[in-house]
Each structure stands twice: as structure tokens, then as C-alpha cells.
XYZ file of C-alpha atoms in Angstrom:
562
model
C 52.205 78.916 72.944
C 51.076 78.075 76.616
C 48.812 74.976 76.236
C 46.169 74.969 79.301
C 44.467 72.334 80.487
C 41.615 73.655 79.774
C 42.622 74.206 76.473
C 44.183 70.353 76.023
C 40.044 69.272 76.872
C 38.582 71.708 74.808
C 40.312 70.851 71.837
C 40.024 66.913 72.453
C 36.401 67.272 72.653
C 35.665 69.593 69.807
C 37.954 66.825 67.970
C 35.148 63.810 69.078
C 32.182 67.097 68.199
C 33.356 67.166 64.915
C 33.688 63.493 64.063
C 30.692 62.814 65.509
C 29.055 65.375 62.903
C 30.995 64.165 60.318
C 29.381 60.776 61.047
C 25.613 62.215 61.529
C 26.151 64.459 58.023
C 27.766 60.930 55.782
C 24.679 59.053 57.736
C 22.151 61.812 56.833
C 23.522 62.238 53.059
C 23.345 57.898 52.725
C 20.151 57.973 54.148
C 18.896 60.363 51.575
C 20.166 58.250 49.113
C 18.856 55.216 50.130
C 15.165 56.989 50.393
C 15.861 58.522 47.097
C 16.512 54.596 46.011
C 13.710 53.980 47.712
C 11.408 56.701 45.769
C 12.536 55.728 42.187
C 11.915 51.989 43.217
C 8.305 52.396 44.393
C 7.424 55.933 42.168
C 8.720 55.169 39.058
C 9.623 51.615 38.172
C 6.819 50.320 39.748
C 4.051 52.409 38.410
C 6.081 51.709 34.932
C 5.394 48.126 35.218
C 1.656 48.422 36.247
C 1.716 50.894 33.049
C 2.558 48.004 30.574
C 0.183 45.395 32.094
C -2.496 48.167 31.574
C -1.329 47.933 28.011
C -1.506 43.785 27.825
C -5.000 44.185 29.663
C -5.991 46.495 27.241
C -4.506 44.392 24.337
C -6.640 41.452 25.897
C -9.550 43.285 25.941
C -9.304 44.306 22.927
C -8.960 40.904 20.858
C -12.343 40.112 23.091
C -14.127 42.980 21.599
C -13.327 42.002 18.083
C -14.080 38.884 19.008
C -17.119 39.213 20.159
C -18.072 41.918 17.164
C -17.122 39.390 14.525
C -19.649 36.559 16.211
C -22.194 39.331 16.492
C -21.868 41.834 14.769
C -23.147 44.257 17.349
C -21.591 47.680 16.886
C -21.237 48.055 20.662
C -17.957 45.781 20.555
C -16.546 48.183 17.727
C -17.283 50.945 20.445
C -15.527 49.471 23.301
C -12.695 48.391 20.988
C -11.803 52.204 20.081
C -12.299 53.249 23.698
C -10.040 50.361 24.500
C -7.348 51.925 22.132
C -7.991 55.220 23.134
C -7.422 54.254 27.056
C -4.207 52.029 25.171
C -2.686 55.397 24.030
C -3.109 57.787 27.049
C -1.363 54.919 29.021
C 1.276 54.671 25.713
C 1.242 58.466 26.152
C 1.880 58.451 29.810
C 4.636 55.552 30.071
C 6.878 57.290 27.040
C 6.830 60.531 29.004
C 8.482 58.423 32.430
C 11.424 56.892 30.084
C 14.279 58.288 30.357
C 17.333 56.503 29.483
C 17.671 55.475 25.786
C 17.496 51.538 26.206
C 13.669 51.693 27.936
C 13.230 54.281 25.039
C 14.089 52.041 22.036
C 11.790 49.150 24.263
C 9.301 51.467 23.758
C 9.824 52.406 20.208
C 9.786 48.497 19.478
C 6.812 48.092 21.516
C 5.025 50.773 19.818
C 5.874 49.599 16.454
C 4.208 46.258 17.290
C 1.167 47.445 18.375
C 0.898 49.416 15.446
C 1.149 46.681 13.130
C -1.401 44.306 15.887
C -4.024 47.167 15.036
C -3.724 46.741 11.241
C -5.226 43.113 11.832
C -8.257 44.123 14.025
C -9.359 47.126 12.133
C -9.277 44.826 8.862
C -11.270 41.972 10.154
C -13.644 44.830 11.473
C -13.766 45.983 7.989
C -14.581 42.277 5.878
C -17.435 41.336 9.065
C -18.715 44.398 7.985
C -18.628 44.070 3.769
C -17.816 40.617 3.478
C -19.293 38.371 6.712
C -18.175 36.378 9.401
C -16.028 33.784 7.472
C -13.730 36.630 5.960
C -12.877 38.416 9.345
C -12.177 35.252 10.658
C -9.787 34.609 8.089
C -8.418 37.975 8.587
C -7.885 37.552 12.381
C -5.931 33.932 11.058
C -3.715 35.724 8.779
C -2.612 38.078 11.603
C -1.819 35.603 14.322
C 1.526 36.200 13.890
C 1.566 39.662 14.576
C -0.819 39.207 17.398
C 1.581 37.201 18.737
C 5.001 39.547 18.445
C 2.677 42.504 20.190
C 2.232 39.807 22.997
C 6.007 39.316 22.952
C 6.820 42.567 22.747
C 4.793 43.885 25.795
C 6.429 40.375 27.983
C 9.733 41.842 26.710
C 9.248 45.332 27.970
C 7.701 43.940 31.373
C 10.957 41.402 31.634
C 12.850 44.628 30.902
C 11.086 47.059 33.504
C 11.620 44.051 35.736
C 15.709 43.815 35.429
C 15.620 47.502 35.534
C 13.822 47.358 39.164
C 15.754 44.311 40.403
C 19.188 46.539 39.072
C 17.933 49.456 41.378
C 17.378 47.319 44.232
C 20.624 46.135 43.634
C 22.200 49.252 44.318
C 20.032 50.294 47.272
C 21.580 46.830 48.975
C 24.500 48.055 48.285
C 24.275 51.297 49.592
C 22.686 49.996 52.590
C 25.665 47.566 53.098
C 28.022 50.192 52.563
C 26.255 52.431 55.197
C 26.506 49.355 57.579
C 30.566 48.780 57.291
C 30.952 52.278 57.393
C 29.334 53.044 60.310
C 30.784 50.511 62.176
C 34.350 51.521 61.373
C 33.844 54.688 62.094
C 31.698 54.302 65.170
C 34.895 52.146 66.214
C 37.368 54.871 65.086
C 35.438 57.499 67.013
C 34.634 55.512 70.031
C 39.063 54.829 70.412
C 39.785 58.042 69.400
C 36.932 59.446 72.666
C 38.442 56.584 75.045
C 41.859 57.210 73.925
C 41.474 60.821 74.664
C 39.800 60.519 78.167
C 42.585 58.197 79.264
C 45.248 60.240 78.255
C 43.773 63.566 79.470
C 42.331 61.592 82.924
C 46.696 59.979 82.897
C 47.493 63.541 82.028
C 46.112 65.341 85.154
C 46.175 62.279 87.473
C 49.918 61.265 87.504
C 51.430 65.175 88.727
C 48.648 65.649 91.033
C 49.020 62.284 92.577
C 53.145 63.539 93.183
C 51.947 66.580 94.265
C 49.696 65.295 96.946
C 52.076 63.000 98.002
C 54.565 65.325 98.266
C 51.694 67.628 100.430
C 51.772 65.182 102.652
C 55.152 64.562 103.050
C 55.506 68.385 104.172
C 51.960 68.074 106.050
C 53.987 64.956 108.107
C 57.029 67.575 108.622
C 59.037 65.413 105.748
C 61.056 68.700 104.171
C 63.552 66.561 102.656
C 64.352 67.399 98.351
C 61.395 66.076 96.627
C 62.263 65.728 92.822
C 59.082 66.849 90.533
C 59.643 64.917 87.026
C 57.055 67.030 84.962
C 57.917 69.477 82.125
C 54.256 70.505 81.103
C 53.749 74.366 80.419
C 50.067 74.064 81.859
C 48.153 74.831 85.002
C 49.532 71.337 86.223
C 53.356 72.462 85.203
C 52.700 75.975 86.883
C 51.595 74.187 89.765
C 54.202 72.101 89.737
C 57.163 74.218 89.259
C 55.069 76.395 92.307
C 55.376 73.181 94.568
C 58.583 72.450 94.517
C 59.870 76.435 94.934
C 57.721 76.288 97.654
C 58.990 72.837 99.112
C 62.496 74.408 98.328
C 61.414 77.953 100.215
C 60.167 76.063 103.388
C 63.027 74.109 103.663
C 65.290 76.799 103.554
C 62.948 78.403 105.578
C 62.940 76.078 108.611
C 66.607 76.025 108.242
C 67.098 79.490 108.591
C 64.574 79.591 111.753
C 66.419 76.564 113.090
C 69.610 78.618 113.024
C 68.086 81.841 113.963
C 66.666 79.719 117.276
C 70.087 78.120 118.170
C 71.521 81.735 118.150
C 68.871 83.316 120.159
C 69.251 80.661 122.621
C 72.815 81.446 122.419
C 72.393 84.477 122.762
C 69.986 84.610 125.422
C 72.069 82.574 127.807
C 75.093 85.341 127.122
C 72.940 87.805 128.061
C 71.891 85.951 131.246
C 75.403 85.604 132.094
C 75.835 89.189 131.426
C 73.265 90.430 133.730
C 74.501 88.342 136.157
C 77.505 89.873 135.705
C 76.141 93.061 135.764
C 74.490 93.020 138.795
C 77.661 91.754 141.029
C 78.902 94.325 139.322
C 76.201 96.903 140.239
C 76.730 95.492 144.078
C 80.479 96.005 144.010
C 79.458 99.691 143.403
C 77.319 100.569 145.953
C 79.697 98.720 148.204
C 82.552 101.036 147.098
C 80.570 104.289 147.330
C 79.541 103.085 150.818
C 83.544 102.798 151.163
C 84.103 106.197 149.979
C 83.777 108.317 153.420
C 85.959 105.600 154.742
C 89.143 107.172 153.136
C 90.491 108.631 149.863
C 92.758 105.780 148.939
C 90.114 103.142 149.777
C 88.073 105.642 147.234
C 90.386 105.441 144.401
C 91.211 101.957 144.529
C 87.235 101.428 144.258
C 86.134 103.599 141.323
C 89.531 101.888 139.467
C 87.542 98.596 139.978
C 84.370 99.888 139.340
C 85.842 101.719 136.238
C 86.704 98.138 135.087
C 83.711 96.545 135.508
C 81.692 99.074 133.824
C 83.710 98.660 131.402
C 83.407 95.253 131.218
C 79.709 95.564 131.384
C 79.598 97.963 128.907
C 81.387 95.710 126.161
C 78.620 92.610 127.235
C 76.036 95.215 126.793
C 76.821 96.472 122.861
C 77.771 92.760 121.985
C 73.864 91.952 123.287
C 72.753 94.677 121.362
C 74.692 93.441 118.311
C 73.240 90.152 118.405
C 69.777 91.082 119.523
C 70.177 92.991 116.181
C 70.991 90.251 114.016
C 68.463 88.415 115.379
C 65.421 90.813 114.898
C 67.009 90.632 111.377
C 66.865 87.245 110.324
C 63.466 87.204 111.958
C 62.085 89.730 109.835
C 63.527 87.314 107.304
C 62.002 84.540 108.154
C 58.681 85.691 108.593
C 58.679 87.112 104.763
C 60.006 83.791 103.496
C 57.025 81.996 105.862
C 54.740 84.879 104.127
C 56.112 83.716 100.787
C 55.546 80.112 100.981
C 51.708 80.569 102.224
C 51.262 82.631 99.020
C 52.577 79.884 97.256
C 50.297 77.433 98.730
C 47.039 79.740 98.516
C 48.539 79.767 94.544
C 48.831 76.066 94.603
C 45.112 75.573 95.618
C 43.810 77.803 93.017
C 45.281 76.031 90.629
C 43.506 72.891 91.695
C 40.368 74.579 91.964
C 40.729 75.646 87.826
C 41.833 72.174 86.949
C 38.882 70.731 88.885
C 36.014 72.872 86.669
C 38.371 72.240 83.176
C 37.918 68.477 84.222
C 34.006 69.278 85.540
C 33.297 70.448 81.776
C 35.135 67.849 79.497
C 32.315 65.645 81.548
C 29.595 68.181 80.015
C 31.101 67.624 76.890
C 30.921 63.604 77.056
C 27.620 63.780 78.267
C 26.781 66.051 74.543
C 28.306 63.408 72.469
C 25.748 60.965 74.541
C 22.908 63.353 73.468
C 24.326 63.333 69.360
C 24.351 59.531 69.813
C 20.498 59.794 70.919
C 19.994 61.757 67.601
C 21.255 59.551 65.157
C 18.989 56.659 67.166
C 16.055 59.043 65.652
C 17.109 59.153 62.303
C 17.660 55.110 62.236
C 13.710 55.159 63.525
C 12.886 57.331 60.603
C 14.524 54.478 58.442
C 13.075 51.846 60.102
C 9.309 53.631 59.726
C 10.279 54.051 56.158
C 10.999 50.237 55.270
C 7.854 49.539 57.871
C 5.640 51.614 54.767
C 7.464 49.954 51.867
C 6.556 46.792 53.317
C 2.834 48.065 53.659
C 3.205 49.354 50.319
C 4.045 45.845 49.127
C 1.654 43.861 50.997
C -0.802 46.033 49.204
C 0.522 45.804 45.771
C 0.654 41.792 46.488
C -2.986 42.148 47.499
C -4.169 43.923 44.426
C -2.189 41.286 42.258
C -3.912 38.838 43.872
C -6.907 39.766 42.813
C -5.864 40.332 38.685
C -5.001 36.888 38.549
C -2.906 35.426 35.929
C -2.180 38.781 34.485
C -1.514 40.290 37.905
C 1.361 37.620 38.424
C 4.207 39.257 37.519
C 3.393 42.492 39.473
C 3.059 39.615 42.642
C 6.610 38.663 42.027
C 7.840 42.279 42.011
C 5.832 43.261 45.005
C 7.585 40.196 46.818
C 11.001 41.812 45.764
C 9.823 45.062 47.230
C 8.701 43.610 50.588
C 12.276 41.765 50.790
C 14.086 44.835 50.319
C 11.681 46.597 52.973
C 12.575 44.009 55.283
C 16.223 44.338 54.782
C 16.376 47.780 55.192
C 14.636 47.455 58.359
C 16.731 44.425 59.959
C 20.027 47.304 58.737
C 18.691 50.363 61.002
C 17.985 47.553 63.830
C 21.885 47.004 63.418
C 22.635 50.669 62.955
C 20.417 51.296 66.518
C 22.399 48.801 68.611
C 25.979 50.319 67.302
C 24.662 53.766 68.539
C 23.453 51.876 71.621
C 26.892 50.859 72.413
C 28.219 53.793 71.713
C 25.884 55.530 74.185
C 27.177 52.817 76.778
C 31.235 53.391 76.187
C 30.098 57.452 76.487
C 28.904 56.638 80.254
C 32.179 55.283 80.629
C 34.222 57.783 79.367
C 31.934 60.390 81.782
C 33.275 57.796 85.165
C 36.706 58.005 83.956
C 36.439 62.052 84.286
C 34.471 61.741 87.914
C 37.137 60.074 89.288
C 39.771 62.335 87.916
C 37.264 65.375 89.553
C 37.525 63.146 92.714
C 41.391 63.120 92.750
C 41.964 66.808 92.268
C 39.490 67.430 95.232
C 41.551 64.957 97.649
C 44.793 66.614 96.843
C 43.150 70.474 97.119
C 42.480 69.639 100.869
C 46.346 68.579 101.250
C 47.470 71.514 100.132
C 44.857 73.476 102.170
C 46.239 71.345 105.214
C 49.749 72.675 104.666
C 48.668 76.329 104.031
C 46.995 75.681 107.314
C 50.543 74.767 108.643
C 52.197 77.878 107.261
C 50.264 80.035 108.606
C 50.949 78.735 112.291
C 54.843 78.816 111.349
C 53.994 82.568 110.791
C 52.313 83.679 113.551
C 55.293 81.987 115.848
C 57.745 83.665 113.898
C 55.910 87.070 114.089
C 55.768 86.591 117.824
C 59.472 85.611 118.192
C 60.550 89.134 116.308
C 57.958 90.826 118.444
C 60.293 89.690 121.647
C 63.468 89.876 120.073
C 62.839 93.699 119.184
C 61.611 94.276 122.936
C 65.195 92.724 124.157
C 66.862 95.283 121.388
C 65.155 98.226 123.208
C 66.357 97.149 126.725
C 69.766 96.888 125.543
C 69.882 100.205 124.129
C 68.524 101.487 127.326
C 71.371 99.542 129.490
C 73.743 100.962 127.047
C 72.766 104.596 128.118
C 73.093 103.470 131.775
C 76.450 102.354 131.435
C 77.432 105.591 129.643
C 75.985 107.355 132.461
C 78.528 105.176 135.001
C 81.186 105.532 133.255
C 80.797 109.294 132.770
C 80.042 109.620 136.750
C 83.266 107.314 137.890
C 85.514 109.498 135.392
C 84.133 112.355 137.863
C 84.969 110.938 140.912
C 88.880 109.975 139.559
C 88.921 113.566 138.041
C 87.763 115.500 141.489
C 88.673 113.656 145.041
C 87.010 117.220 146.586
C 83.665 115.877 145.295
C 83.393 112.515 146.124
C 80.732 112.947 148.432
C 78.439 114.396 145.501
C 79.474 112.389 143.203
C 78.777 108.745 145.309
C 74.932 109.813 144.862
C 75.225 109.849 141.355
C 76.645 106.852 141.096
C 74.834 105.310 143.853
C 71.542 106.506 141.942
C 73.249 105.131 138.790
C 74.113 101.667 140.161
C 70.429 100.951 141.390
C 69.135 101.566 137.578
C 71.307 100.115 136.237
C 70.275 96.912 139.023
C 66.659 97.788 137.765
C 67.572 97.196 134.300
C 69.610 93.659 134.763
C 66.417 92.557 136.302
C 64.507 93.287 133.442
C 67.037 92.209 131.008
C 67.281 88.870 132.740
C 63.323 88.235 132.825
C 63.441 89.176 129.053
C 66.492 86.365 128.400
C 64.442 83.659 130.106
C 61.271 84.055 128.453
C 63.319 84.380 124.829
C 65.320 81.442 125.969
C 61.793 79.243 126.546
C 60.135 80.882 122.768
C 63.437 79.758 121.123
C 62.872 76.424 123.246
C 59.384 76.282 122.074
C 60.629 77.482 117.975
C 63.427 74.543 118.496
C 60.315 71.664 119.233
C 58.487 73.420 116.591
C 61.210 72.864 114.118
C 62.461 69.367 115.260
C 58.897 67.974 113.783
C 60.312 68.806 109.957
C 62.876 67.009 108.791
C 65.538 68.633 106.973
């Protein structure tokens, strides 16, 4: 499977994505709990507790009705008594319905049962004031002090018990909040390695080839075409590009070689056929000497068309072995100009590679900068915390308030509402805690984002190397194209020299064939040796001006080193 670069980001980023969520879900589910804590603390063991001092008010109010009835006797106490009782069992009523775990039940059973046996004593001493005076009620109220006394009990028991139960629960919301605390920390730490980790291998990752690369660039940019060795096994963009640099280092060099010979042998080549049309055109005079000769006498005649058989000969042979070469040459500079063509493909490759690697790096940035904005959103959700222990800290000021103002009987709802205010302030100092993590975090994010911007930065510096070497190839092109543009002209005046010297040698085989003709045949050849002068002026101004482009390919070439 061919593992991109933009693949290798991708995946490290959707790796931070999800751990972030995982951290915002285990933060939203704790958080839940804690409120739900939170709720049961303030909605239901509180509201139990005020339930049973109602009860001990009611119970006090109570024994001062009777009281008051048996120093009276004024019926009105006997009504406010029953409406006291009546008030006593809706709030009985209410407080069995909110129990629901079987201790606080049996509490309440017990409780219950001692009220029921406290009422025995009032309704009796209700009874005697009424049939049998003051004196007997009294006694009756007396004789049930004791019971009086275990209902007290009872109803300090169930508030002690309510008040273990609420100090349990916030217990276990401290230690859920604690909980929350360590494990946010370890695994804001564990994400914020695992995002730093990633960026500095990914940043190493693309950095380290690119950085050979470009200095290879510029080694070929200098004219360096030496073997550069490319340690990098990597079946991404960067080990495509790569793999494309160094067959295209490998292509140039071979390249320039190839030129370099191709340049000695046309300057070779074109100092042969100087010397050949040189040759050609003593040659050429030594003809139109002889025909001048030929009225002069026959055996003068023959002797000169043996000679000037020779030399066209001669002439002849120079001419196809310039033709040959001239051939060979036009050859390898066709060759050269495809492997030229080959390496600037190579090199406009190269530099679209950079430009992909450049936008894969451009949007692992994006990415960071997300993780920044999922960092801002779990800063929210610690305000919502914080707003919620800033209530429950109203809340208890309030309660404290309102206990305040009870009294005696109000004091052991003041204690709880202390507890609850503590806790408040707890929670709130823990999402102060949980807002600076995420605060760091957001910090180490805007450093993960300049790690990427200068890896951006890198793979634009070594994109303009490689566009300064395409830039190079091109030129190394256009000289070559030029050079096979020449050598083909030279081809075509050799071929038409060629035809000339068939044309001599043809006429001079006349002349040796029939002496009775020489006359005619001297203007042939006389017409035959000033073409042929014609064309060894040509094909000398065509050597010199190939000699000074291979001249001109030779300083060229000598700026490369091999």
C-alpha cells in the first residue's frame, strides 16, 4: 500500500481528532456526574434534612400547645395542636415518599414509631384537663417524659443520619472531582506528546530528503554533476521525488557526457573536413590547370586526367568519410537533445511534487489550528462548571441565611449549608485548574502550528532550486537543438559534394575512354571543377562555424563537472 504524505498527516491528525474527543466525551460524561452529585446533594438530601426539622418544629410546637391548653384550658390550643399534627403528617407523608434505600427507611419506621407513642401522652393529658383538671394532665405530661424524650432522640438520630448520608455524597463528588483532575492531566499530557511527537516526526519526515534534495539542486545548479547518493527508501511523494532526482542527476550526467563526446568529435570532425576542402580545392585547381594543358598535347592530356583521376578519387573517399561522420553526429545529437528533453520533464516532475507536499504540509497546519478550536470548547464547558459551583455557593449562602434566622433549631441546617458552600468552592478552585491545563494546551498547539510553517517554508526554498535547474535544462536544450540544426545542414552539403565528385569522375573516365573528344569533354570537366570549387567554399564556411558551436558546446560543458 503506497503511503502518501498526505496520507501520513491525515492519519496523524485524525489520531490527535479522536483523542481529543475521547477527552471532551470522558470530560462531558464526569461532568454530568459530578452535576448529577451535585443535584442529589442540594435536591434531595438537603430538602430531606429541612423535612425532619419541620418535624422537631412541629414536635416543639406542639408540646407548647398542650402546654398552653392545660394552663388554660382554651380550646384554641387543642385546635392548633391537631393542625400541628396534621402539618406533622403531610411532612411524615412527604419525607417517606423521598427514602429510598432501606437504612433511611427503617430510620423512618423508628422515627415514626416514636412519634406515635409521643402522641399517646398529649392526647391523654388533653383528655384528664378536660374530665379531671389541671393537676391530672400535668401528671400525665410527667408520666410521659420519657417518651417525649426518645421522639426528641429519635428525630436528632434521623437528622445525624441525613447528615452522614450528605457528608457520604459529598464524599464521592470530591472524589470524582479529583479523579477528573488526575485524569485530565495525564491525558492532556499523553495527548499533548503524542501531537508534538507527531509534528516533529512528520516536520523530520519531510525536512531531512528535501534538505538533500535541495542541496543536491544546487550542486547541479553550480554545474557539480558528480554521483550524488540519495539515502531514502520512502514509497511517498518525497521517495517518488527522490528516486526522480537522482535518475535525473544520473540522466544529466550521462547527458553532458555524451554532448561532451559528441563536441570533441564534431570538432574532430570539422577540422577533417577543413583539411578536406582544402584538399579539394588544390585539387579542383590542378584540374582546370590540366584541362588548360589539354590542347597542349595528347600525352600531356593523359598524364593529367591520370592525376586528376587520383585526386578525385582521393576527394571522393574524404567526401563519404565526412558524410559518415556528419551522420553520426546528427545522430547522437538527436540523442542528446531527447535525453536533455527527458531530464527537464523530470525536473518539471520534481517541482510538482514539491508543490503537493507544500499544500499536504499547508493542511496538517489547518488541522492543528482545529485541535486549538476543541481546546477553546472544553474552556466552555469548565465555565459551565465553574457557574455551577458559583450557584451552589449562592444556594448555600442562602440556606446559611435562612438558618440564621431559625436559631437554635436552624443550627444544624447552618452546619450543612457550610459543607455545601465548601464543596461549591472546591469545585470551583478544580475547573480554575482544569481551565489553565486547556490553556497550556492551547499554547503547545501554537507551537506545533510554527513547527509546520517552517517545514511550508523549506519546501518553498527548495521548489525554486529545482525551478533554477529546469531553467538550466532548458538552455542545454535549445543549444543542443541548434547544434543538430547545423550538423544536418553540413550532412546535406556533403551529399551534394558527393554528387559532384561522381560527376568528375564520370567526366575524366570520358576523356581516358575517347582522346578524339577531349576538347568537349575539358568543358565538362572544366564546368565540373568550378562547382565542385563552389562547393569546398561552402563546405569550409560550414566547418568553421561548426568548429566555433562545438567550441562554444565545449565552454558550455566545461562548467559541469563530471
Amino acid at each position: 500500500m503506497r503511503l502518501t504524505i498526505g496520507k501520513q498527516i491525515l492519519g496523524a491528525c485524525i489520531i490527535i481528532v479522536l483523542a481529543f474527543t475521547g477527552l471532551n466525551i470522558y470530560t462531558f460524561y464526569q461532568i454530568k456526574a459530578i452535576e448529577a452529585g451535585y443535584e442529589g446533594l442540594i435536591n434531595r438530601s438537603a430538602p430531606l434534612v429541612f423535612e425532619v426539622k419541620d418535624v422537631n418544629v412541629e414536635l416543639q410546637n406542639q408540646a407548647a400547645e398542650v402546654r398552653a391548653y392545660i394552663l388554660t384550658g382554651d380550646d384554641r390550643y387543642v385546635a392548633r395542636y391537631n393542625a400541628s399534627r396534621e402539618q406533622m403528617a403531610k411532612v411524615l407523608a412527604s419525607l417517606e415518599k423521598k427514602l429510598t434505600t432501606p437504612e433511611g427507611r427503617q430510620k423512618f419506621h423508628d422515627l415514626n414509631a416514636a412519634l406515635h407513642e409521643y402522641h399517646k401522652i398529649p392526647d391523654a393529658a388533653i383528655q384528664a384537663r378536660r374530665t379531671q383538671g389541671m393537676a391530672a394532665a400535668v401528671d400525665y405530661m410527667k408520666a410521659g417524659s420519657s417518651k417525649i424524650d426518645y421522639a426528641e432522640q429519635q428525630v436528632a438520630d434521623f437528622v445525624q443520619f441525613l447528615s452522614e448520608r450528605m457528608e457520604l455524597r459529598k464524599q464521592q463528588n470530591q472524589e470524582v472531582v479529583n479523579r477528573l483532575e488526575r485524569t485530565i492531566l495525564i491525558l492532556d499530557a499523553t495527548i499533548f506528546a503524542l501531537a508534538l511527537g507527531a509534528a516533529l516526526w512528520l516536520a523530520r519526515r519531510i525536512s531531512r530528503p528535501l534538505v538533500v534534495v535541495a542541496n543536491g539542486a544546487k550542486q547541479i545548479a553550480d554545474g557539480d554533476l558528480q554521483k550524488h547518493e540519495f539515502a531514502y527508501n520512502g514509497r511517498d511523494e518525497i521517495g517518488e521525488l527522490v528516486e526522480a532526482f537522482g535518475t535525473m542527476a544520473t540522466n544529466l550526467r550521462q547527458l553532458v557526457g555524451q554532448v561532451a563526446r559528441a563536441s570533441e568529435q564534431v570538432a574532430a570532425s570539422s577540422e577533417q573536413l577543413t583539411a578536406s576542402a582544402e584538399q579539394s580545392a588544390v585539387a579542383a585547381g590542378q584540374v582546370a590547370e590540366t584541362v588548360s594543358g589539354v590542347a597542349a598535347g595528347a600525352l600531356r592530356q593523359t598524364e593529367a586526367v591520370n592525376q586528376a583521376v587520383a585526386v578525385v578519387d582521393q576527394m571522393a573517399a574524404a567526401i563519404g568519410h565526412i558524410a559518415a561522420n556528419a551522420t553520426e553526429v546528427s545522430a547522437k545529437s538527436e540523442e542528446t537533445a531527447k535525453a536533455a528533453a527527458t531530464g527537464s520533464e523530470a525536473m518539471t516532475e520534481a517541482t510538482a511534487q514539491m508543490e503537493v507536499i507544500s499544500r499536504a504540509v499547508s493542511q496538517s497546519a489547518q488541522v492543528v489550528q482545529k485541535l486549538g478550536a476543541s481546546s477553546k470548547q472544553i474552556g466552555e464547558i469548565v465555565n459551565v462548571i465553574s457557574g455551577i459551583a458559583g450557584q451552589t455557593n449562592l444556594l448555600a449562602l442562602n440556606a446559611a441565611i435562612e438558618a440564621a434566622r431559625a436559631g437554635e433549631q436552624g443550627r444544624g441546617f447552618a452546619v450543612v449549608a457550610e459543607e455545601v458552600r465548601k464543596l461549591a468552592e472546591q469545585s470551583q478552585e478544580a475547573a480554575q485548574k482544569i481551565a489553565g491545563i486547556i490553556k497550556e494546551i492551547q499554547a503547545e498547539t501554537d507551537t506545533v502550528v510554527q513547527v509546520m510553517s517552517q517545514g511550508t517554508a523549506e519546501v518553498a526554498k527548495g521548489s525554486q532550486t529545482l525551478t533554477a535547474t529546469g531553467e538550466r535544462f532548458r538552455h542545454i536544450v535549445a543549444l543542443v537543438q541548434s547544434l543538430n540544426q547545423q550538423i544536418q545542414e553540413i550532412s546535406a552539403a556533403a551529399e551534394e559534394l558527393a554528387a559532384s565528385s561522381s560527376e568528375v569522375v564520370s567526366a575524366v573516365g570520358g576523356v581516358k575512354q575517347v582522346a578524339d573528344e577531349t576538347a568537349a569533354h575539358t568543358q565538362t570537366i572544366s564546368a565540373a571543377a568550378e562547382e565542385q570549387s563552389a562547393s569546398m567554399q561552402e563546405i569550409a564556411a560550414s566547418s568553421q562555424a561548426l568548429a566555433r558551436m562545438a567550441e562554444e558546446l565545449q565552454a558550455a560543458i566545461r562548467n559541469f563537472k563530471l
